Tab-separated table of C-alpha atoms in Angstrom:
chain	number	residue	atom	x	y	z
A	1	MET	CA	112.901	106.092	142.692
A	2	GLN	CA	109.916	106.676	140.403
A	3	ASP	CA	110.534	105.783	136.745
A	4	TRP	CA	108.093	108.184	135.116
A	5	LYS	CA	108.860	107.120	131.547
A	6	LYS	CA	107.785	103.562	132.365
A	7	LEU	CA	104.239	104.849	132.894
A	8	GLN	CA	103.879	105.839	129.236
A	9	ASN	CA	101.935	103.430	127.047
A	10	GLY	CA	101.788	105.158	123.681
A	11	SER	CA	99.240	107.951	124.018
A	12	ASP	CA	98.045	106.794	127.462
A	13	ILE	CA	99.498	106.430	130.931
A	14	ARG	CA	99.235	102.975	132.502
A	15	GLY	CA	100.698	101.444	135.605
A	16	VAL	CA	100.289	98.956	138.423
A	17	ALA	CA	97.947	100.376	141.065
A	18	ILE	CA	97.256	97.365	143.307
A	19	ALA	CA	99.885	95.257	145.090
A	20	GLY	CA	99.805	91.475	145.301
A	21	VAL	CA	100.643	90.242	141.808
A	22	PRO	CA	104.160	88.700	141.672
A	23	ASP	CA	106.786	90.722	139.779
A	24	GLU	CA	104.390	93.654	139.345
A	25	PRO	CA	105.418	96.347	141.842
A	26	VAL	CA	103.038	99.274	142.308
A	27	ASN	CA	104.139	102.350	140.345
A	28	LEU	CA	100.832	104.227	140.013
A	29	THR	CA	100.291	105.428	143.575
A	30	PRO	CA	98.000	108.200	144.879
A	31	GLU	CA	101.080	110.438	145.197
A	32	VAL	CA	101.992	109.794	141.558
A	33	ALA	CA	98.375	110.465	140.510
A	34	THR	CA	98.423	113.808	142.328
A	35	LYS	CA	101.516	114.897	140.429
A	36	LEU	CA	100.007	113.726	137.141
A	37	GLY	CA	96.955	115.898	137.802
A	38	GLN	CA	99.223	118.869	138.512
A	39	ALA	CA	101.310	118.142	135.424
A	40	PHE	CA	98.250	117.974	133.167
A	41	VAL	CA	96.822	121.334	134.244
A	42	THR	CA	100.281	122.927	133.971
A	43	TRP	CA	100.735	121.525	130.472
A	44	LEU	CA	97.195	122.490	129.438
A	45	ALA	CA	97.426	126.053	130.770
A	46	ASP	CA	100.598	126.563	128.753
A	47	LYS	CA	99.042	124.962	125.677
A	48	LEU	CA	95.943	127.169	125.814
A	49	GLY	CA	97.693	130.298	127.047
A	50	LYS	CA	95.305	130.527	129.998
A	51	PRO	CA	95.941	130.851	133.736
A	52	VAL	CA	95.596	127.547	135.591
A	53	ALA	CA	92.857	129.111	137.728
A	54	ASP	CA	90.735	129.740	134.602
A	55	LEU	CA	90.730	126.096	133.511
A	56	GLN	CA	87.632	123.909	133.829
A	57	LEU	CA	88.506	120.208	134.001
A	58	ALA	CA	86.613	116.938	134.355
A	59	VAL	CA	87.645	113.526	135.688
A	60	GLY	CA	85.842	110.192	135.427
A	61	ARG	CA	86.720	106.556	136.015
A	62	ASP	CA	85.820	102.978	135.187
A	63	SER	CA	85.002	100.304	137.759
A	64	ARG	CA	88.536	99.410	138.867
A	65	ILE	CA	88.944	99.052	142.624
A	66	SER	CA	91.859	101.506	142.616
A	67	GLY	CA	89.754	104.088	140.771
A	68	PRO	CA	88.124	106.085	143.583
A	69	GLU	CA	91.365	106.783	145.473
A	70	LEU	CA	93.449	107.534	142.379
A	71	MET	CA	90.726	109.740	140.912
A	72	GLN	CA	90.511	111.743	144.129
A	73	SER	CA	94.281	112.167	144.071
A	74	VAL	CA	94.227	113.433	140.480
A	75	MET	CA	91.486	115.931	141.288
A	76	THR	CA	93.343	117.073	144.418
A	77	GLY	CA	96.428	117.741	142.334
A	78	MET	CA	94.411	119.868	139.933
A	79	THR	CA	92.590	121.884	142.551
A	80	THR	CA	95.732	122.616	144.577
A	81	LEU	CA	96.994	124.550	141.565
A	82	GLY	CA	93.720	126.497	141.304
A	83	SER	CA	91.678	124.656	138.644
A	84	ASP	CA	88.000	123.803	139.069
A	85	VAL	CA	87.145	120.140	138.471
A	86	TYR	CA	83.951	118.251	137.683
A	87	ASP	CA	83.790	114.863	139.425
A	88	PHE	CA	81.890	112.661	136.963
A	89	GLY	CA	82.260	109.481	139.035
A	90	MET	CA	81.609	106.368	136.941
A	91	ALA	CA	81.984	107.358	133.295
A	92	SER	CA	83.180	106.128	129.919
A	93	THR	CA	86.223	107.208	127.960
A	94	PRO	CA	84.130	108.649	125.074
A	95	ALA	CA	81.954	110.566	127.540
A	96	MET	CA	85.036	112.251	128.980
A	97	PHE	CA	85.936	113.654	125.562
A	98	MET	CA	82.328	114.713	124.967
A	99	SER	CA	82.501	116.870	128.110
A	100	THR	CA	84.895	119.152	126.225
A	101	VAL	CA	82.409	119.812	123.399
A	102	THR	CA	79.049	119.662	125.224
A	103	ALA	CA	77.307	122.973	125.880
A	104	GLY	CA	77.023	123.756	129.545
A	105	PHE	CA	80.264	121.972	130.345
A	106	ASP	CA	82.773	122.993	127.642
A	107	CYS	CA	85.685	121.587	129.653
A	108	ASP	CA	89.177	122.688	128.653
A	109	GLY	CA	90.443	119.189	129.383
A	110	ALA	CA	89.319	115.838	130.768
A	111	ILE	CA	90.880	112.712	132.218
A	112	MET	CA	89.522	109.166	132.210
A	113	MET	CA	90.920	106.810	134.834
A	114	THR	CA	91.109	103.432	133.074
A	115	ALA	CA	93.438	100.698	131.913
A	116	SER	CA	90.941	99.367	129.361
A	117	HIS	CA	90.788	95.542	129.458
A	118	LEU	CA	93.976	95.020	131.487
A	119	PRO	CA	93.824	93.032	134.783
A	120	PHE	CA	92.307	94.355	138.010
A	121	ASN	CA	95.638	95.504	139.458
A	122	ARG	CA	96.304	97.987	136.643
A	123	ASN	CA	94.985	101.486	136.119
A	124	GLY	CA	95.834	104.471	133.978
A	125	LEU	CA	94.914	107.872	132.612
A	126	LYS	CA	93.602	108.946	129.218
A	127	PHE	CA	93.720	112.682	128.508
A	128	PHE	CA	91.458	114.784	126.276
A	129	THR	CA	91.150	118.343	125.043
A	130	LYS	CA	88.631	119.775	122.570
A	131	GLN	CA	90.956	118.544	119.796
A	132	GLY	CA	90.663	114.917	120.931
A	133	GLY	CA	92.935	112.508	122.744
A	134	LEU	CA	96.510	113.528	123.423
A	135	GLY	CA	99.382	112.110	121.390
A	136	LYS	CA	102.579	110.366	122.466
A	137	ALA	CA	104.613	113.584	122.534
A	138	ASP	CA	102.008	115.235	124.777
A	139	ILE	CA	102.139	112.337	127.242
A	140	SER	CA	105.935	112.518	127.306
A	141	ALA	CA	105.729	116.235	128.092
A	142	ILE	CA	103.241	115.671	130.930
A	143	LEU	CA	105.418	112.945	132.439
A	144	ALA	CA	108.456	115.220	132.232
A	145	LEU	CA	106.545	117.904	134.167
A	146	ALA	CA	105.510	115.352	136.783
A	147	ALA	CA	109.088	114.174	137.147
A	148	GLY	CA	110.266	117.772	137.610
A	149	ASP	CA	107.729	118.296	140.413
A	150	GLU	CA	108.003	122.103	140.319
A	151	PHE	CA	104.412	122.885	141.208
A	152	ALA	CA	103.414	125.798	143.445
A	153	ALA	CA	100.117	125.545	145.312
A	154	ALA	CA	97.606	128.310	144.532
A	155	ASP	CA	96.537	130.740	147.233
A	156	ASP	CA	92.935	130.073	146.189
A	157	PRO	CA	92.412	126.335	145.489
A	158	GLY	CA	89.895	125.236	142.902
A	159	ALA	CA	86.626	123.459	143.676
A	160	ILE	CA	85.458	119.904	143.011
A	161	VAL	CA	81.818	119.675	141.866
A	162	ALA	CA	80.028	116.343	141.370
A	163	GLN	CA	78.101	115.974	138.103
A	164	ASP	CA	76.174	113.067	136.551
A	165	PHE	CA	77.574	113.554	133.064
A	166	ILE	CA	76.977	109.979	131.909
A	167	ALA	CA	73.237	110.808	131.981
A	168	VAL	CA	73.893	113.789	129.697
A	169	TYR	CA	75.978	111.662	127.346
A	170	ALA	CA	73.369	108.869	127.291
A	171	GLY	CA	70.700	111.461	126.512
A	172	GLN	CA	72.683	112.579	123.467
A	173	LEU	CA	72.688	109.008	122.128
A	174	VAL	CA	68.956	108.610	122.783
A	175	GLU	CA	68.122	111.786	120.858
A	176	LYS	CA	70.390	110.791	117.972
A	177	ILE	CA	68.651	107.431	117.545
A	178	ARG	CA	65.180	108.978	117.847
A	179	ALA	CA	65.955	111.633	115.251
A	180	ALA	CA	67.498	109.161	112.797
A	181	VAL	CA	64.600	106.694	112.950
A	182	GLY	CA	61.867	109.297	113.379
A	183	ALA	CA	60.155	107.749	116.385
A	184	ALA	CA	60.092	108.323	120.145
A	185	GLU	CA	60.475	104.603	120.883
A	186	PRO	CA	62.169	103.200	117.775
A	187	LEU	CA	63.285	100.021	119.583
A	188	LYS	CA	59.823	99.086	120.922
A	189	GLY	CA	59.126	95.406	120.311
A	190	LEU	CA	62.836	94.524	120.274
A	191	LYS	CA	64.624	92.607	123.002
A	192	ILE	CA	68.204	93.856	123.283
A	193	ILE	CA	70.569	92.718	126.007
A	194	VAL	CA	73.798	94.295	127.192
A	195	ASP	CA	76.885	92.651	128.688
A	196	ALA	CA	79.013	95.299	130.404
A	197	GLY	CA	81.453	92.799	131.899
A	198	ASN	CA	81.172	94.686	135.228
A	199	GLY	CA	82.907	97.649	133.594
A	200	ALA	CA	81.509	101.143	133.021
A	201	GLY	CA	79.043	100.314	130.220
A	202	GLY	CA	76.060	99.194	132.276
A	203	PHE	CA	74.394	102.593	131.836
A	204	TYR	CA	73.608	101.777	128.207
A	205	ALA	CA	70.814	99.343	129.118
A	206	GLY	CA	68.847	101.589	131.457
A	207	GLN	CA	69.725	105.037	130.115
A	208	VAL	CA	69.792	104.440	126.354
A	209	LEU	CA	67.927	101.267	125.384
A	210	GLU	CA	64.991	101.457	127.797
A	211	PRO	CA	64.030	105.079	126.985
A	212	LEU	CA	63.967	103.967	123.331
A	213	GLY	CA	61.441	101.243	124.143
A	214	ALA	CA	63.702	98.181	124.138
A	215	ASP	CA	63.182	95.232	126.460
A	216	THR	CA	66.547	94.716	128.193
A	217	THR	CA	65.545	91.699	130.293
A	218	GLY	CA	68.486	89.323	130.546
A	219	SER	CA	71.197	91.951	130.366
A	220	GLN	CA	74.140	90.814	132.431
A	221	PHE	CA	77.077	92.062	134.492
A	222	LEU	CA	75.832	95.650	134.448
A	223	GLU	CA	76.960	96.387	137.997
A	224	PRO	CA	80.471	97.902	138.192
A	225	ASP	CA	82.927	95.509	139.852
A	226	GLY	CA	86.617	96.199	139.419
A	227	MET	CA	87.567	92.583	140.124
A	228	PHE	CA	85.755	91.573	136.897
A	229	PRO	CA	84.391	88.362	138.458
A	230	ASN	CA	82.494	87.043	135.431
A	231	HIS	CA	84.777	87.574	132.451
A	232	ILE	CA	87.260	90.086	131.112
A	233	PRO	CA	85.359	93.081	129.674
A	234	ASN	CA	86.867	92.751	126.208
A	235	PRO	CA	85.084	92.040	122.900
A	236	GLU	CA	88.244	90.277	121.678
A	237	ASN	CA	88.127	87.781	124.563
A	238	ALA	CA	86.679	84.399	123.549
A	239	GLU	CA	85.093	83.772	126.951
A	240	ALA	CA	83.438	87.197	126.941
A	241	MET	CA	81.986	86.721	123.461
A	242	ALA	CA	80.799	83.195	124.298
A	243	SER	CA	78.986	84.617	127.336
A	244	ILE	CA	77.011	87.273	125.446
A	245	CYS	CA	76.273	84.879	122.561
A	246	ALA	CA	74.856	82.302	124.990
A	247	ALA	CA	72.801	84.978	126.737
A	248	VAL	CA	71.231	86.137	123.462
A	249	VAL	CA	70.176	82.573	122.590
A	250	GLU	CA	68.922	81.809	126.107
A	251	GLN	CA	66.908	85.029	126.318
A	252	GLN	CA	65.682	84.737	122.706
A	253	ALA	CA	66.852	88.299	122.196
A	254	ASP	CA	66.867	90.187	118.914
A	255	PHE	CA	70.313	91.670	119.489
A	256	GLY	CA	73.190	91.589	121.956
A	257	ILE	CA	75.778	94.235	122.829
A	258	ILE	CA	79.082	93.861	124.646
A	259	PHE	CA	81.428	96.656	125.747
A	260	ASP	CA	84.988	96.755	126.975
A	261	THR	CA	85.751	98.228	130.403
A	262	ASP	CA	85.698	101.912	129.448
A	263	VAL	CA	83.259	101.656	126.504
A	264	ASP	CA	85.552	102.829	123.731
A	265	ARG	CA	85.175	99.400	122.090
A	266	SER	CA	82.146	97.241	121.409
A	267	ALA	CA	80.863	94.229	119.520
A	268	ALA	CA	77.423	92.779	118.863
A	269	VAL	CA	75.527	89.492	118.512
A	270	ASP	CA	72.684	88.704	116.113
A	271	ALA	CA	69.424	86.975	117.019
A	272	GLN	CA	70.879	83.538	116.235
A	273	GLY	CA	73.740	84.071	118.687
A	274	ASN	CA	76.361	84.732	116.013
A	275	GLU	CA	79.217	87.099	116.802
A	276	LEU	CA	79.274	90.438	115.007
A	277	ASN	CA	82.831	91.459	115.725
A	278	ARG	CA	86.167	91.761	113.930
A	279	ASN	CA	85.610	91.562	110.131
A	280	LYS	CA	81.825	91.177	110.507
A	281	LEU	CA	81.528	94.291	112.654
A	282	ILE	CA	83.695	96.263	110.234
A	283	ALA	CA	81.612	95.030	107.299
A	284	LEU	CA	78.347	95.946	109.019
A	285	ILE	CA	79.294	99.500	109.952
A	286	SER	CA	80.964	99.919	106.540
A	287	ALA	CA	77.685	98.982	104.841
A	288	ILE	CA	75.895	101.638	106.884
A	289	VAL	CA	78.547	104.298	106.238
A	290	LEU	CA	78.706	103.604	102.516
A	291	GLN	CA	74.924	103.965	102.243
A	292	GLU	CA	75.341	107.440	103.706
A	293	HIS	CA	78.594	108.322	101.922
A	294	PRO	CA	78.847	106.289	98.702
A	295	GLY	CA	82.315	105.645	97.313
A	296	SER	CA	84.144	106.870	100.404
A	297	THR	CA	87.201	105.219	101.969
A	298	ILE	CA	87.070	102.836	104.932
A	299	VAL	CA	90.343	102.780	106.883
A	300	THR	CA	91.139	99.620	108.847
A	301	ASP	CA	94.178	98.078	110.478
A	302	SER	CA	96.490	95.682	108.685
A	303	ILE	CA	95.032	92.296	109.683
A	304	THR	CA	91.593	92.529	108.065
A	305	SER	CA	90.636	89.761	105.648
A	306	ASP	CA	90.710	89.651	101.866
A	307	GLY	CA	86.987	88.869	101.982
A	308	LEU	CA	86.363	92.187	103.731
A	309	THR	CA	88.270	94.068	101.028
A	310	HIS	CA	86.206	92.378	98.325
A	311	PHE	CA	82.974	93.165	100.197
A	312	ILE	CA	83.798	96.860	100.718
A	313	GLU	CA	85.047	97.450	97.199
A	314	GLN	CA	83.001	95.083	95.008
A	315	ASP	CA	79.718	94.758	96.913
A	316	LEU	CA	79.504	98.178	98.575
A	317	GLY	CA	81.357	100.275	96.001
A	318	GLY	CA	83.697	101.821	98.549
A	319	LYS	CA	87.456	101.849	98.940
A	320	HIS	CA	89.291	99.777	101.540
A	321	HIS	CA	92.503	101.304	102.845
A	322	ARG	CA	94.463	98.961	105.112
A	323	PHE	CA	96.872	100.721	107.435
A	324	LYS	CA	98.854	99.940	110.579
A	325	ARG	CA	97.690	98.289	113.789
A	326	GLY	CA	96.844	100.665	116.633
A	327	TYR	CA	93.594	102.598	116.881
A	328	LYS	CA	95.414	105.947	116.906
A	329	ASN	CA	97.236	105.012	113.700
A	330	VAL	CA	93.981	104.091	111.973
A	331	ILE	CA	92.184	107.238	113.122
A	332	ASN	CA	95.073	109.538	112.201
A	333	GLU	CA	95.271	107.963	108.750
A	334	SER	CA	91.582	108.583	108.110
A	335	VAL	CA	92.007	112.194	109.230
A	336	ARG	CA	95.041	112.542	106.940
A	337	LEU	CA	93.104	111.189	103.950
A	338	ASN	CA	90.327	113.707	104.506
A	339	GLU	CA	92.829	116.540	104.728
A	340	ALA	CA	94.348	115.322	101.449
A	341	GLY	CA	90.938	115.442	99.752
A	342	GLU	CA	90.022	111.735	99.977
A	343	GLU	CA	86.648	111.330	101.693
A	344	SER	CA	86.832	108.937	104.658
A	345	TRP	CA	84.040	108.667	107.238
A	346	LEU	CA	85.112	105.555	109.140
A	347	ALA	CA	88.327	104.437	110.821
A	348	ILE	CA	88.032	101.069	112.559
A	349	GLU	CA	90.424	98.526	114.003
A	350	THR	CA	89.757	94.784	114.176
A	351	SER	CA	89.821	95.067	117.983
A	352	GLY	CA	86.523	96.995	117.921
A	353	HIS	CA	87.909	100.536	118.152
A	354	GLY	CA	85.703	102.401	115.689
A	355	ALA	CA	85.781	106.154	115.044
A	356	MET	CA	83.577	108.198	112.725
A	357	LYS	CA	84.123	111.558	111.112
A	358	GLU	CA	80.585	112.623	112.087
A	359	ASN	CA	81.504	112.042	115.759
A	360	TYR	CA	84.820	113.911	116.091
A	361	PHE	CA	86.756	110.777	115.012
A	362	LEU	CA	86.240	109.585	118.590
A	363	ASP	CA	86.637	105.845	119.142
A	364	ASP	CA	83.312	105.374	120.889
A	365	GLY	CA	81.859	101.900	121.372
A	366	ALA	CA	78.470	103.240	122.466
A	367	TYR	CA	78.194	105.528	119.425
A	368	LEU	CA	79.167	102.680	117.093
A	369	VAL	CA	76.498	100.431	118.597
A	370	SER	CA	73.973	103.264	118.373
A	371	LYS	CA	74.596	103.453	114.615
A	372	LEU	CA	73.850	99.724	114.404
A	373	LEU	CA	70.654	100.166	116.430
A	374	ILE	CA	69.415	102.858	114.055
A	375	GLU	CA	69.775	100.378	111.211
A	376	LEU	CA	68.266	97.593	113.346
A	377	ALA	CA	65.141	99.722	113.909
A	378	ARG	CA	64.925	100.647	110.228
A	379	SER	CA	65.330	96.984	109.232
A	380	LYS	CA	62.471	95.993	111.537
A	381	GLN	CA	60.238	98.680	110.003
A	382	ALA	CA	61.068	97.398	106.518
A	383	GLY	CA	60.630	93.713	107.398
A	384	ARG	CA	64.320	92.990	106.956
A	385	VAL	CA	67.075	91.642	109.197
A	386	LEU	CA	70.089	93.789	110.086
A	387	THR	CA	72.571	91.171	108.958
A	388	ASP	CA	71.067	91.201	105.460
A	389	LEU	CA	73.506	94.082	104.979
A	390	ILE	CA	76.474	91.674	105.139
A	391	ALA	CA	74.940	88.639	103.431
A	392	ASN	CA	77.621	88.754	100.715
A	393	LEU	CA	80.597	88.955	103.093
A	394	LYS	CA	82.934	86.010	102.494
A	395	GLU	CA	84.526	84.778	105.705
A	396	PRO	CA	87.755	82.725	105.813
A	397	ALA	CA	87.482	79.018	106.596
A	398	GLU	CA	90.254	79.326	109.185
A	399	SER	CA	92.223	82.040	110.928
A	400	ARG	CA	94.944	82.075	113.549
A	401	GLU	CA	97.221	84.497	115.392
A	402	VAL	CA	100.605	83.409	116.737
A	403	ARG	CA	102.824	85.695	118.814
A	404	LEU	CA	106.500	84.920	118.276
A	405	LYS	CA	108.601	86.115	121.206
A	406	ILE	CA	112.017	87.603	120.471
A	407	GLY	CA	114.721	86.500	122.925
A	408	VAL	CA	117.164	89.406	122.630
A	409	ALA	CA	117.165	92.707	124.509
A	410	ASP	CA	117.570	94.865	121.390
A	411	PHE	CA	114.518	93.297	119.781
A	412	LYS	CA	113.636	95.845	117.088
A	413	PRO	CA	116.671	95.331	114.815
A	414	TYR	CA	116.295	91.577	115.265
A	415	GLY	CA	112.602	91.653	114.347
A	416	GLU	CA	113.260	93.858	111.334
A	417	ALA	CA	115.937	91.420	110.170
A	418	VAL	CA	113.508	88.495	110.442
A	419	ILE	CA	111.003	90.356	108.244
A	420	LYS	CA	113.739	91.240	105.753
A	421	ASN	CA	114.852	87.610	105.533
A	422	LEU	CA	111.250	86.506	105.101
A	423	GLU	CA	110.863	88.891	102.168
A	424	ALA	CA	113.782	87.179	100.440
A	425	PHE	CA	112.330	83.750	101.221
A	426	VAL	CA	108.907	84.694	99.827
A	427	ALA	CA	110.542	85.905	96.608
A	428	GLU	CA	111.800	82.350	96.077
A	429	GLN	CA	108.342	80.771	96.454
A	430	ALA	CA	106.380	80.307	93.238
A	431	ASP	CA	102.984	80.383	94.951
A	432	TRP	CA	103.642	83.167	97.492
A	433	SER	CA	103.716	86.879	96.645
A	434	ILE	CA	104.086	90.069	98.689
A	435	VAL	CA	100.864	92.093	98.734
A	436	PRO	CA	101.307	95.642	97.379
A	437	LYS	CA	100.271	98.743	99.328
A	438	ASN	CA	101.030	97.157	102.666
A	439	HIS	CA	101.884	99.664	105.400
A	440	GLU	CA	103.109	97.322	108.104
A	441	GLY	CA	105.426	94.324	108.242
A	442	ILE	CA	105.058	91.882	105.349
A	443	ARG	CA	101.693	90.640	104.052
A	444	VAL	CA	101.890	87.652	101.718
A	445	ALA	CA	99.242	86.165	99.431
A	446	CYS	CA	99.316	82.349	99.317
A	447	SER	CA	97.825	81.174	96.017
A	448	ALA	CA	98.231	77.374	96.180
A	449	ALA	CA	94.851	75.603	96.142
A	450	THR	CA	95.663	73.854	99.418
A	451	GLU	CA	96.469	77.204	101.125
A	452	ASP	CA	94.338	79.886	99.393
A	453	GLY	CA	94.907	82.657	101.921
A	454	TRP	CA	97.411	85.091	103.326
A	455	PHE	CA	99.643	85.829	106.283
A	456	LEU	CA	101.004	89.006	107.849
A	457	LEU	CA	104.138	89.165	109.996
A	458	ARG	CA	104.800	92.448	111.756
A	459	LEU	CA	106.868	93.799	114.638
A	460	SER	CA	105.054	94.923	117.786
A	461	LEU	CA	105.547	98.604	118.580
A	462	HIS	CA	106.310	98.132	122.272
A	463	ASP	CA	106.919	94.449	122.996
A	464	PRO	CA	109.632	91.968	121.916
A	465	VAL	CA	107.101	90.101	119.793
A	466	LEU	CA	106.452	89.396	116.128
A	467	PRO	CA	102.668	88.892	115.797
A	468	LEU	CA	101.735	86.578	112.925
A	469	ASN	CA	98.213	86.478	111.482
A	470	ILE	CA	97.197	83.734	109.071
A	471	GLU	CA	93.925	83.198	107.198
A	472	SER	CA	92.854	80.557	104.694
A	473	ASN	CA	89.745	79.995	102.605
A	474	VAL	CA	90.151	76.192	102.779
A	475	MET	CA	90.123	73.865	105.754
A	476	GLY	CA	93.663	72.858	106.678
A	477	GLY	CA	95.135	75.807	104.821
A	478	VAL	CA	96.337	77.628	107.932
A	479	GLY	CA	98.242	74.516	108.999
A	480	LYS	CA	99.959	74.206	105.635
A	481	ILE	CA	100.978	77.876	105.636
A	482	SER	CA	102.179	77.514	109.230
A	483	ASP	CA	104.300	74.453	108.400
A	484	ARG	CA	106.147	76.324	105.665
A	485	LEU	CA	106.716	79.306	107.910
A	486	VAL	CA	108.000	77.144	110.779
A	487	ALA	CA	110.458	75.445	108.431
A	488	PHE	CA	111.845	78.874	107.556
A	489	LEU	CA	111.666	80.514	110.988
A	490	GLN	CA	113.293	77.670	112.915
A	491	GLU	CA	116.624	78.877	111.580
A	492	MET	CA	116.204	81.986	113.759
A	493	ASP	CA	117.887	81.005	117.040
A	494	ASP	CA	116.404	83.794	119.164
A	495	LEU	CA	112.810	83.394	118.039
A	496	ASP	CA	110.420	81.409	120.264
A	497	LEU	CA	108.212	79.272	117.995
A	498	SER	CA	106.288	77.570	120.808
A	499	GLY	CA	103.189	79.576	119.848
A	500	PHE	CA	102.783	77.263	116.862
A	501	ASP	CA	102.370	74.197	119.137
């Protein structure tokens, strides 16, 4: 029997679509996808107060091998109820949202078939309306409709029409960069290479960079391949970042770009082959945003460094507001601040999810990179280097993440108790102090000269895990902080500390 609730992953739907991986039974079948398509149009028609037959929808997918069949099933479900559907074929998650606000399309809703950076056997659905991505409650409602399976086929089915929307979306980015720099080929004379990881981002090289005059020779893994044979398409993956960094050095490129599978995340590489991701990426886009909107607030997730806070507030004159992990949490917090009268133009998570107020607060890796390219072109015109913008950013000497698995079924109360006990332990330490204005878990400043850093212990939203992030400004500091934490945590019988080994 289908467990519909198990398909919910926060504000997305994700499941196993390909058989063959041990202990991972298929639960996202073509039949399930058909019902999800029917459930979405039913939910959307009710939400908009429109007949199902009057809805215009769009569906796109990433390169996963299960994508074509599941996408066809979703579209079939929609059309059987009477809705017309655009078949966008290979697309990106941000492009699917843009179809709802682009003249000539103005879709009532859109679906992206993707499971982001998850393995080849997974797939999923991300849903959009003109107001943005759906929330958790919306996904729950759609799954409830699918489970009820009370759909009546329309006498007059809708039509499926193929459209090359990614070309339209790419054209929007090209025109934005041209207008901002004031030149038809603002990237002429620059060698910029793209690593799409065999996901959906390969279009950026030929349809954005080349029309702007860039030399993209040496770009790699642009061809969609849902088995991801070269590396995981994920800017947080060490192998993926090492690959694009090596390519930039080998090709003597001026800049490198890497996307995740569905292009809602990105990272970059400078001409020396240095990574521009995590705190560096946040610092770089913050410098650009704070030039345009001085004094405004940058919202990030909870694990950003103290050096980043100092850079945003002391060097750039902005305000750094750390919030919770989760790109939706960060985006919603930035929206909330604006509604409360506090100007915030950027919401960005350490993972590379970056959303801007000027772009519908859409987490769009291609748009984020395009903002960097505008500054890259301007820097070249002025005889500067892009990374001059973050010359004052202080990076930690060491950083580490450890995931502590909780060995009890009812893991949330247990995890909360561990954090509570840690608070009491920290209060007894002369050189440790709880950081104020922390919105998630417990963040602790470690002031001893041999540690000089911080750690954050928080409870995962969905998994029986306590993620622990540690940073130090001195070599060996992470180890010293870790040793003290292990001595405390080893009293917790149901906590797996093997991640420290």
